[in-house]
Coordinates of N, CA and C in Angstrom, one line a residue:
A1 N 0.8 -1.2 0.0 CA 0.0 0.0 0.0 C 0.9 1.3 0.0
E2 N 1.9 1.2 0.8 CA 2.8 2.4 0.9 C 3.5 2.6 -0.5
A3 N 3.9 1.5 -1.2 CA 4.5 1.6 -2.5 C 3.6 2.2 -3.5
L4 N 2.3 1.8 -3.4 CA 1.3 2.4 -4.3 C 1.1 3.9 -4.1
Q5 N 1.1 4.2 -2.8 CA 0.9 5.7 -2.5 C 2.1 6.5 -3.0
L6 N 3.3 5.9 -2.9 CA 4.5 6.6 -3.4 C 4.5 6.8 -4.9
S7 N 4.0 5.7 -5.6 CA 4.0 5.8 -7.0 C 3.0 6.7 -7.5
A8 N 1.9 7.0 -6.8 CA 0.8 7.9 -7.2 C 1.1 9.3 -6.8
L9 N 2.2 9.5 -6.0 CA 2.4 10.9 -5.5 C 2.8 11.9 -6.7
P10 N 3.8 11.5 -7.6 CA 4.2 12.5 -8.6 C 3.0 12.9 -9.5
P11 N 2.2 12.0 -10.0 CA 1.1 12.5 -10.9 C 0.1 13.3 -10.1
M12 N -0.1 12.9 -8.8 CA -1.0 13.7 -8.0 C -0.6 15.1 -7.8
L13 N 0.8 15.3 -7.6 CA 1.3 16.6 -7.4 C 1.2 17.4 -8.7
Q14 N 1.4 16.7 -9.9 CA 1.2 17.4 -11.1 C -0.2 17.9 -11.3
I15 N -1.2 17.0 -11.0 CA -2.6 17.4 -11.1 C -2.9 18.6 -10.2
R16 N -2.3 18.6 -8.9 CA -2.5 19.7 -8.0 C -2.0 21.0 -8.6
D17 N -0.8 20.9 -9.2 CA -0.2 22.1 -9.7 C -1.0 22.7 -10.9
C18 N -1.6 21.8 -11.7 CA -2.4 22.2 -12.9 C -3.7 22.9 -12.4
I19 N -4.3 22.4 -11.3 CA -5.5 23.0 -10.8 C -5.1 24.4 -10.2
L20 N -4.0 24.5 -9.5 CA -3.6 25.8 -9.0 C -3.3 26.8 -10.1
R21 N -2.7 26.4 -11.2 CA -2.5 27.3 -12.3 C -3.8 27.8 -12.9
M22 N -4.8 26.9 -13.0 CA -6.1 27.3 -13.5 C -6.8 28.2 -12.6
L23 N -6.7 28.0 -11.3 CA -7.4 28.9 -10.3 C -6.7 30.3 -10.4
A24 N -5.3 30.2 -10.5 CA -4.6 31.5 -10.5 C -5.0 32.3 -11.8
G25 N -5.1 31.5 -12.9 CA -5.5 32.2 -14.2 C -6.9 32.9 -14.1
D26 N -7.8 32.2 -13.5 CA -9.2 32.8 -13.3 C -9.1 34.0 -12.4
R27 N -8.3 34.0 -11.4 CA -8.2 35.1 -10.5 C -7.5 36.3 -11.2
Q28 N -6.5 35.9 -12.0 CA -5.8 37.0 -12.7 C -6.7 37.7 -13.7
R29 N -7.5 36.9 -14.4 CA -8.4 37.5 -15.4 C -9.4 38.5 -14.7
E30 N -9.9 38.0 -13.6 CA -10.9 38.9 -12.9 C -10.2 40.1 -12.3
G31 N -9.0 39.9 -11.7 CA -8.2 41.0 -11.2 C -7.8 42.0 -12.3
M32 N -7.4 41.5 -13.5 CA -7.0 42.3 -14.6 C -8.1 43.3 -15.0
Q33 N -9.3 42.7 -15.2 CA -10.4 43.6 -15.6 C -10.7 44.7 -14.6
A34 N -10.7 44.4 -13.3 CA -10.9 45.4 -12.3 C -9.8 46.4 -12.3
L35 N -8.6 46.0 -12.4 CA -7.4 46.9 -12.3 C -7.3 47.8 -13.5
V36 N -7.6 47.3 -14.7 CA -7.5 48.1 -15.9 C -8.5 49.2 -15.8
G37 N -9.7 48.9 -15.2 CA -10.7 50.0 -15.0 C -10.2 51.0 -14.0
K38 N -9.6 50.6 -13.0 CA -9.1 51.6 -11.9 C -8.0 52.4 -12.5
L39 N -7.0 51.8 -13.2 CA -5.9 52.5 -13.8 C -6.4 53.6 -14.8
S40 N -7.4 53.2 -15.6 CA -7.9 54.1 -16.6 C -8.5 55.4 -16.0
K41 N -9.0 55.2 -14.8 CA -9.7 56.3 -14.1 C -8.8 57.1 -13.2
A42 N -7.7 56.6 -12.9 CA -6.8 57.3 -11.9 C -6.3 58.6 -12.5
D43 N -6.4 59.7 -11.8 CA -6.2 61.1 -12.3 C -5.0 61.8 -11.7
S44 N -4.1 61.1 -11.0 CA -3.0 61.8 -10.4 C -1.8 60.8 -10.4
V45 N -0.6 61.4 -10.3 CA 0.7 60.6 -10.3 C 0.6 59.7 -9.1
M46 N 0.3 60.2 -7.9 CA 0.3 59.4 -6.7 C -0.8 58.3 -6.8
G47 N -1.9 58.6 -7.4 CA -3.0 57.6 -7.5 C -2.6 56.4 -8.4
V48 N -1.9 56.7 -9.5 CA -1.5 55.6 -10.4 C -0.3 54.9 -9.7
A49 N 0.6 55.6 -9.1 CA 1.7 54.9 -8.4 C 1.2 54.0 -7.3
K50 N 0.2 54.4 -6.5 CA -0.3 53.6 -5.5 C -1.0 52.4 -6.0
L51 N -1.8 52.5 -7.1 CA -2.4 51.4 -7.7 C -1.4 50.4 -8.1
A52 N -0.3 50.9 -8.7 CA 0.8 50.0 -9.2 C 1.4 49.2 -8.0
E53 N 1.7 50.0 -7.0 CA 2.4 49.3 -5.8 C 1.4 48.3 -5.1
D54 N 0.2 48.7 -4.9 CA -0.7 47.9 -4.1 C -1.4 46.7 -4.9
E55 N -1.8 47.0 -6.2 CA -2.6 46.0 -6.8 C -2.0 45.3 -8.0
V56 N -1.1 45.9 -8.7 CA -0.4 45.2 -9.8 C 0.3 43.9 -9.3
V57 N 0.9 44.0 -8.1 CA 1.6 42.9 -7.5 C 0.6 41.7 -7.2
Q58 N -0.7 42.1 -6.9 CA -1.7 41.0 -6.6 C -2.1 40.3 -7.9
V59 N -2.3 41.1 -9.0 CA -2.7 40.5 -10.2 C -1.6 39.7 -10.9
L60 N -0.4 40.2 -10.8 CA 0.7 39.5 -11.5 C 1.5 38.6 -10.6
L61 N 1.1 38.5 -9.3 CA 1.7 37.6 -8.3 C 3.2 38.0 -8.2
G62 N 3.4 39.3 -8.1 CA 4.8 39.8 -7.8 C 5.0 40.2 -6.4
E63 N 6.2 40.6 -6.1 CA 6.5 41.1 -4.7 C 6.6 42.6 -4.6
Q64 N 7.0 43.2 -5.6 CA 7.2 44.7 -5.6 C 6.9 45.2 -7.0
C65 N 6.2 46.3 -7.1 CA 5.9 47.0 -8.4 C 6.2 48.5 -8.2
T66 N 6.9 49.0 -9.2 CA 7.3 50.4 -9.2 C 6.9 51.0 -10.6
L67 N 6.3 52.2 -10.5 CA 5.9 52.9 -11.7 C 6.9 54.1 -11.8
F68 N 7.7 54.1 -12.9 CA 8.7 55.1 -13.2 C 8.2 56.1 -14.2
F69 N 8.6 57.3 -14.0 CA 8.2 58.4 -15.0 C 9.5 58.9 -15.6
I70 N 9.4 59.4 -16.8 CA 10.6 59.9 -17.6 C 10.5 61.4 -17.7
D71 N 11.5 62.1 -17.3 CA 11.6 63.5 -17.4 C 12.7 63.8 -18.5
Q72 N 12.2 64.0 -19.7 CA 13.2 64.2 -20.8 C 14.0 65.4 -20.7
A73 N 13.4 66.5 -20.2 CA 14.1 67.8 -20.0 C 15.3 67.6 -19.0
Q74 N 15.0 66.9 -17.9 CA 16.1 66.7 -16.9 C 16.9 65.5 -17.2
E75 N 16.5 64.7 -18.2 CA 17.2 63.4 -18.5 C 17.2 62.5 -17.3
E76 N 16.1 62.4 -16.7 CA 16.0 61.6 -15.4 C 14.8 60.6 -15.6
I77 N 14.9 59.5 -14.8 CA 13.8 58.5 -14.6 C 13.6 58.5 -13.1
W78 N 12.3 58.7 -12.7 CA 12.0 58.9 -11.3 C 10.7 58.2 -10.9
S79 N 10.6 57.9 -9.7 CA 9.4 57.3 -9.1 C 9.1 58.1 -7.8
P80 N 7.8 58.4 -7.6 CA 7.5 59.2 -6.5 C 7.6 58.4 -5.2
P81 N 7.7 59.0 -4.0 CA 7.7 58.3 -2.7 C 6.4 57.5 -2.6
T82 N 6.5 56.3 -2.1 CA 5.4 55.5 -1.8 C 5.6 54.8 -0.5
E83 N 4.7 54.0 -0.1 CA 4.8 53.3 1.2 C 6.0 52.4 1.3
S84 N 6.3 51.7 0.2 CA 7.4 50.7 0.2 C 8.7 51.4 -0.2
L85 N 8.6 52.6 -0.8 CA 9.8 53.3 -1.2 C 9.6 54.8 -0.7
P86 N 9.8 55.0 0.6 CA 9.5 56.3 1.2 C 10.3 57.5 0.6
T87 N 11.5 57.3 0.0 CA 12.2 58.4 -0.5 C 12.1 58.4 -2.0
G88 N 11.4 57.5 -2.6 CA 11.3 57.5 -4.1 C 12.6 57.1 -4.7
I89 N 12.7 57.2 -6.1 CA 13.9 56.8 -6.8 C 14.1 57.9 -7.9
C90 N 15.3 58.3 -8.1 CA 15.6 59.2 -9.2 C 17.0 58.9 -9.7
I91 N 17.1 58.5 -11.0 CA 18.4 58.2 -11.6 C 18.5 58.8 -13.0
G92 N 19.6 58.8 -13.6 CA 19.8 59.3 -14.9 C 19.1 58.5 -15.9
S93 N 18.6 59.1 -17.0 CA 17.8 58.4 -18.0 C 18.5 57.2 -18.7
R94 N 19.8 57.1 -18.6 CA 20.5 56.0 -19.2 C 21.2 55.1 -18.2
Q95 N 20.8 55.3 -16.9 CA 21.4 54.5 -15.9 C 20.6 53.2 -15.5
G96 N 21.3 52.2 -15.1 CA 20.6 51.0 -14.6 C 19.8 50.2 -15.6
L97 N 19.1 49.3 -15.1 CA 18.3 48.4 -15.9 C 17.1 49.2 -16.5
V98 N 16.5 50.1 -15.7 CA 15.3 50.8 -16.3 C 15.8 51.7 -17.4
G99 N 17.0 52.3 -17.2 CA 17.5 53.2 -18.3 C 17.7 52.4 -19.6
H100 N 18.3 51.2 -19.4 CA 18.5 50.3 -20.6 C 17.2 49.9 -21.2
V101 N 16.2 49.6 -20.4 CA 14.9 49.2 -21.0 C 14.2 50.4 -21.7
A102 N 14.4 51.6 -21.2 CA 13.8 52.7 -21.8 C 14.4 52.9 -23.2
E103 N 15.8 52.8 -23.3 CA 16.5 53.0 -24.6 C 16.1 51.9 -25.5
S104 N 16.0 50.6 -25.0 CA 15.6 49.5 -25.9 C 14.2 49.6 -26.4
A105 N 13.3 50.1 -25.6 CA 11.9 50.3 -26.0 C 11.8 51.3 -27.1
L106 N 12.5 52.4 -27.0 CA 12.5 53.5 -28.0 C 13.1 53.0 -29.3
A107 N 14.0 52.1 -29.3 CA 14.6 51.5 -30.5 C 13.9 50.4 -31.1
S108 N 12.9 49.8 -30.3 CA 12.2 48.6 -30.8 C 11.3 48.9 -31.9
E109 N 11.1 48.0 -32.8 CA 10.2 48.1 -33.9 C 8.8 47.7 -33.5
K110 N 8.7 47.0 -32.3 CA 7.4 46.5 -31.8 C 7.2 47.2 -30.5
K111 N 7.0 48.5 -30.5 CA 6.9 49.2 -29.3 C 5.7 48.8 -28.4
E112 N 4.5 48.5 -29.1 CA 3.3 48.2 -28.3 C 3.5 46.9 -27.5
T113 N 4.2 46.0 -27.9 CA 4.4 44.7 -27.2 C 5.7 44.5 -26.6
F114 N 6.5 45.5 -26.5 CA 7.9 45.4 -26.0 C 7.8 45.2 -24.4
V115 N 8.5 44.1 -24.0 CA 8.7 43.8 -22.6 C 10.1 43.3 -22.4
H116 N 10.7 43.8 -21.3 CA 12.1 43.3 -21.0 C 12.0 42.4 -19.7
T117 N 12.4 41.2 -19.8 CA 12.4 40.2 -18.7 C 13.8 39.8 -18.3
C118 N 14.1 39.8 -17.1 CA 15.4 39.3 -16.6 C 15.2 38.4 -15.4
N119 N 15.5 37.1 -15.6 CA 15.3 36.2 -14.6 C 16.5 35.8 -13.8
D120 N 17.6 36.6 -14.1 CA 18.8 36.5 -13.3 C 19.5 37.9 -13.3
P121 N 18.9 38.9 -12.5 CA 19.4 40.3 -12.5 C 20.9 40.4 -12.4
P122 N 21.5 39.7 -11.4 CA 23.0 40.0 -11.2 C 23.8 39.7 -12.5
S123 N 23.3 38.9 -13.4 CA 24.0 38.6 -14.6 C 23.9 39.7 -15.7
S124 N 23.1 40.7 -15.4 CA 22.9 41.8 -16.4 C 24.0 42.8 -16.2
P125 N 24.6 43.3 -17.2 CA 25.6 44.4 -17.0 C 25.0 45.7 -16.6
Y126 N 23.7 45.8 -16.8 CA 23.0 47.1 -16.4 C 22.5 47.1 -15.0
W127 N 22.6 45.9 -14.3 CA 22.0 45.8 -13.0 C 22.8 46.6 -12.0
K128 N 22.2 47.4 -11.2 CA 22.9 48.3 -10.2 C 22.5 47.9 -8.8
G129 N 21.8 46.8 -8.5 CA 21.5 46.4 -7.2 C 20.1 46.5 -6.8
D130 N 19.7 46.1 -5.6 CA 18.3 46.0 -5.2 C 17.8 47.4 -4.9
V131 N 16.4 47.5 -4.9 CA 15.8 48.8 -4.8 C 15.8 49.3 -3.4
K132 N 16.0 48.5 -2.4 CA 16.1 48.9 -1.0 C 16.8 47.9 -0.1
S133 N 17.3 48.3 1.0 CA 18.0 47.5 1.9 C 17.1 46.3 2.4
G134 N 17.7 45.1 2.5 CA 17.0 44.0 3.0 C 16.1 43.3 1.9
F135 N 16.1 43.8 0.7 CA 15.3 43.2 -0.4 C 16.2 42.6 -1.4
T136 N 15.8 41.3 -1.8 CA 16.6 40.6 -2.7 C 15.8 40.4 -4.0
T137 N 16.3 40.9 -5.1 CA 15.6 40.8 -6.4 C 16.0 39.5 -7.1
R138 N 15.0 38.6 -7.3 CA 15.3 37.4 -8.0 C 15.0 37.4 -9.5
N139 N 14.0 38.2 -9.9 CA 13.7 38.4 -11.3 C 13.0 39.7 -11.5
V140 N 13.1 40.2 -12.7 CA 12.5 41.6 -13.0 C 11.8 41.5 -14.4
M141 N 10.6 42.2 -14.4 CA 9.9 42.3 -15.7 C 9.5 43.8 -15.8
T142 N 9.8 44.4 -16.9 CA 9.6 45.8 -17.1 C 9.0 46.1 -18.5
A143 N 8.0 46.9 -18.5 CA 7.3 47.3 -19.8 C 7.2 48.8 -19.9
P144 N 7.3 49.4 -21.1 CA 7.2 50.8 -21.3 C 5.8 51.3 -21.2
V145 N 5.6 52.5 -20.8 CA 4.2 53.2 -20.8 C 4.3 54.3 -21.8
W146 N 3.5 54.1 -22.9 CA 3.4 55.0 -24.0 C 2.2 56.0 -23.9
S147 N 2.4 57.2 -24.5 CA 1.2 58.1 -24.6 C 0.3 57.5 -25.7
G148 N -0.9 58.0 -25.7 CA -1.9 57.6 -26.7 C -1.6 58.1 -28.1
G149 N -2.4 57.8 -29.0 CA -2.2 58.3 -30.4 C -1.6 57.3 -31.3
K150 N -1.3 57.7 -32.5 CA -0.7 56.9 -33.5 C 0.8 56.6 -33.2
D151 N 1.3 55.5 -33.7 CA 2.7 55.1 -33.4 C 3.7 56.2 -33.5
K152 N 3.7 56.9 -34.6 CA 4.7 58.0 -34.8 C 4.6 59.1 -33.8
D153 N 3.4 59.3 -33.3 CA 3.2 60.4 -32.3 C 3.4 60.0 -30.9
R154 N 3.5 58.7 -30.6 CA 3.6 58.3 -29.2 C 4.9 58.7 -28.6
K155 N 4.8 59.0 -27.3 CA 6.0 59.3 -26.5 C 6.1 58.3 -25.4
L156 N 7.4 58.1 -25.0 CA 7.6 57.2 -23.8 C 7.4 58.0 -22.6
L157 N 6.4 57.7 -21.8 CA 6.1 58.4 -20.6 C 6.8 57.9 -19.4
G158 N 6.9 56.6 -19.4 CA 7.5 55.9 -18.2 C 7.7 54.4 -18.4
L159 N 7.9 53.7 -17.3 CA 8.0 52.3 -17.3 C 7.3 51.7 -16.0
I160 N 6.8 50.5 -16.2 CA 6.2 49.8 -15.0 C 7.0 48.5 -14.8
Q161 N 7.5 48.4 -13.6 CA 8.5 47.3 -13.3 C 7.9 46.4 -12.2
V162 N 7.9 45.1 -12.3 CA 7.5 44.2 -11.3 C 8.6 43.2 -11.0
L163 N 8.8 43.0 -9.7 CA 9.9 42.2 -9.2 C 9.4 40.9 -8.5
N164 N 10.1 39.9 -8.7 CA 10.0 38.6 -7.9 C 8.6 37.9 -8.1
K165 N 8.5 37.1 -9.1 CA 7.3 36.3 -9.3 C 7.1 35.4 -8.2
R166 N 5.9 35.4 -7.6 CA 5.6 34.4 -6.5 C 4.8 33.2 -7.1
S167 N 4.7 32.2 -6.3 CA 4.0 31.0 -6.6 C 2.5 31.3 -6.7
C168 N 1.8 30.5 -7.5 CA 0.3 30.8 -7.6 C -0.5 30.2 -6.5
W169 N 0.2 29.8 -5.4 CA -0.6 29.3 -4.3 C -1.2 30.5 -3.5
A170 N -2.5 30.5 -3.5 CA -3.2 31.7 -2.9 C -3.2 31.6 -1.4
E171 N -3.3 32.8 -0.8 CA -3.3 32.8 0.7 C -4.4 32.1 1.3
D172 N -5.6 32.1 0.7 CA -6.8 31.5 1.3 C -6.8 29.9 1.0
M173 N -5.7 29.4 0.4 CA -5.7 28.0 0.2 C -5.0 27.3 1.4
G174 N -4.6 28.1 2.4 CA -3.9 27.5 3.6 C -2.4 27.5 3.4
E175 N -1.8 26.8 4.3 CA -0.3 26.8 4.3 C 0.3 26.3 3.1
V176 N 1.3 26.9 2.6 CA 2.0 26.5 1.3 C 2.7 25.2 1.6
P177 N 2.5 24.1 0.7 CA 3.2 22.9 0.9 C 4.7 23.1 0.9
S178 N 5.5 22.2 1.6 CA 6.9 22.3 1.7 C 7.6 22.1 0.3
D179 N 6.9 21.4 -0.6 CA 7.5 21.1 -1.9 C 7.2 22.2 -2.9
Y180 N 6.4 23.2 -2.5 CA 5.9 24.2 -3.4 C 6.8 25.4 -3.3
G181 N 7.9 25.5 -4.0 CA 8.9 26.5 -3.8 C 8.7 27.7 -4.7
E182 N 9.8 28.5 -4.8 CA 9.7 29.7 -5.6 C 9.6 29.3 -7.1
T183 N 9.1 30.2 -7.9 CA 9.0 30.0 -9.3 C 10.3 30.3 -10.0
D184 N 10.4 29.8 -11.3 CA 11.7 30.1 -12.0 C 11.7 31.5 -12.6
G185 N 10.6 32.2 -12.5 CA 10.6 33.6 -13.0 C 9.4 33.9 -13.8
W186 N 9.4 35.0 -14.5 CA 8.3 35.5 -15.3 C 8.1 34.7 -16.6
T187 N 6.9 34.6 -17.1 CA 6.6 33.8 -18.3 C 6.1 34.7 -19.4
V188 N 5.9 34.2 -20.6 CA 5.3 34.9 -21.7 C 3.9 35.4 -21.3
A189 N 3.1 34.6 -20.6 CA 1.8 35.0 -20.2 C 1.8 36.2 -19.3
D190 N 2.8 36.2 -18.4 CA 3.0 37.4 -17.5 C 3.3 38.6 -18.3
E191 N 4.2 38.5 -19.3 CA 4.6 39.6 -20.1 C 3.4 40.2 -20.8
R192 N 2.5 39.4 -21.3 CA 1.3 39.9 -22.0 C 0.4 40.7 -21.1
L193 N 0.3 40.2 -19.9 CA -0.6 40.9 -18.9 C 0.0 42.2 -18.5
L194 N 1.4 42.3 -18.4 CA 2.0 43.6 -18.1 C 1.8 44.6 -19.2
V195 N 1.9 44.1 -20.4 CA 1.7 45.0 -21.6 C 0.3 45.6 -21.5
V196 N -0.7 44.8 -21.2 CA -2.1 45.3 -21.1 C -2.2 46.4 -20.0
L197 N -1.6 46.1 -18.9 CA -1.6 47.1 -17.7 C -0.9 48.4 -18.1
A198 N 0.3 48.2 -18.8 CA 1.0 49.4 -19.2 C 0.2 50.3 -20.2
Q199 N -0.5 49.6 -21.1 CA -1.3 50.4 -22.0 C -2.5 51.1 -21.3
S200 N -3.0 50.5 -20.2 CA -4.1 51.2 -19.5 C -3.6 52.4 -18.7
V201 N -2.3 52.3 -18.3 CA -1.8 53.5 -17.6 C -1.6 54.6 -18.5
G202 N -1.1 54.4 -19.8 CA -0.8 55.4 -20.7 C -2.1 56.0 -21.3

């Protein structure tokens, strides 16, 4: 009996994980619809930044989300002070990973669908370290935020960046099983969701 139980364990775990992914997908779709509506109605910098910090991480199952704005006159990329980043962020427009993503997005022939994913940040030559003390970045996904209008008239307004993909095990499912560890990083499906969110911000 014990041998039978052990032989059935791997397929059972696979079935469990499939069910979890389906449940997470349903939750993401519902959350996306609600969040896109909220982002479209937000009418202030702080309002959009707070929505990004509080709710984008819930929809995309991330750990930290930051909305960056681009100041072309000052050649800076900045993020306003928020609850998780009390002093905000301000760097040169060509510095760090966000600076690299901004330049890459501007040069891309597929601006609408451009996303930059890095599942091993320390390996990137543009990586300048974690956003705050005591925080470890395992993976990064960044998408540009464009102004509306036709392609030739669009301007790069900012970037939305999400850190550290979490497992799809929901809090209300109880304690996370010991064998259910961290994910390998962001997927193509995650990238598509971030593009939709970035478009709703712009």
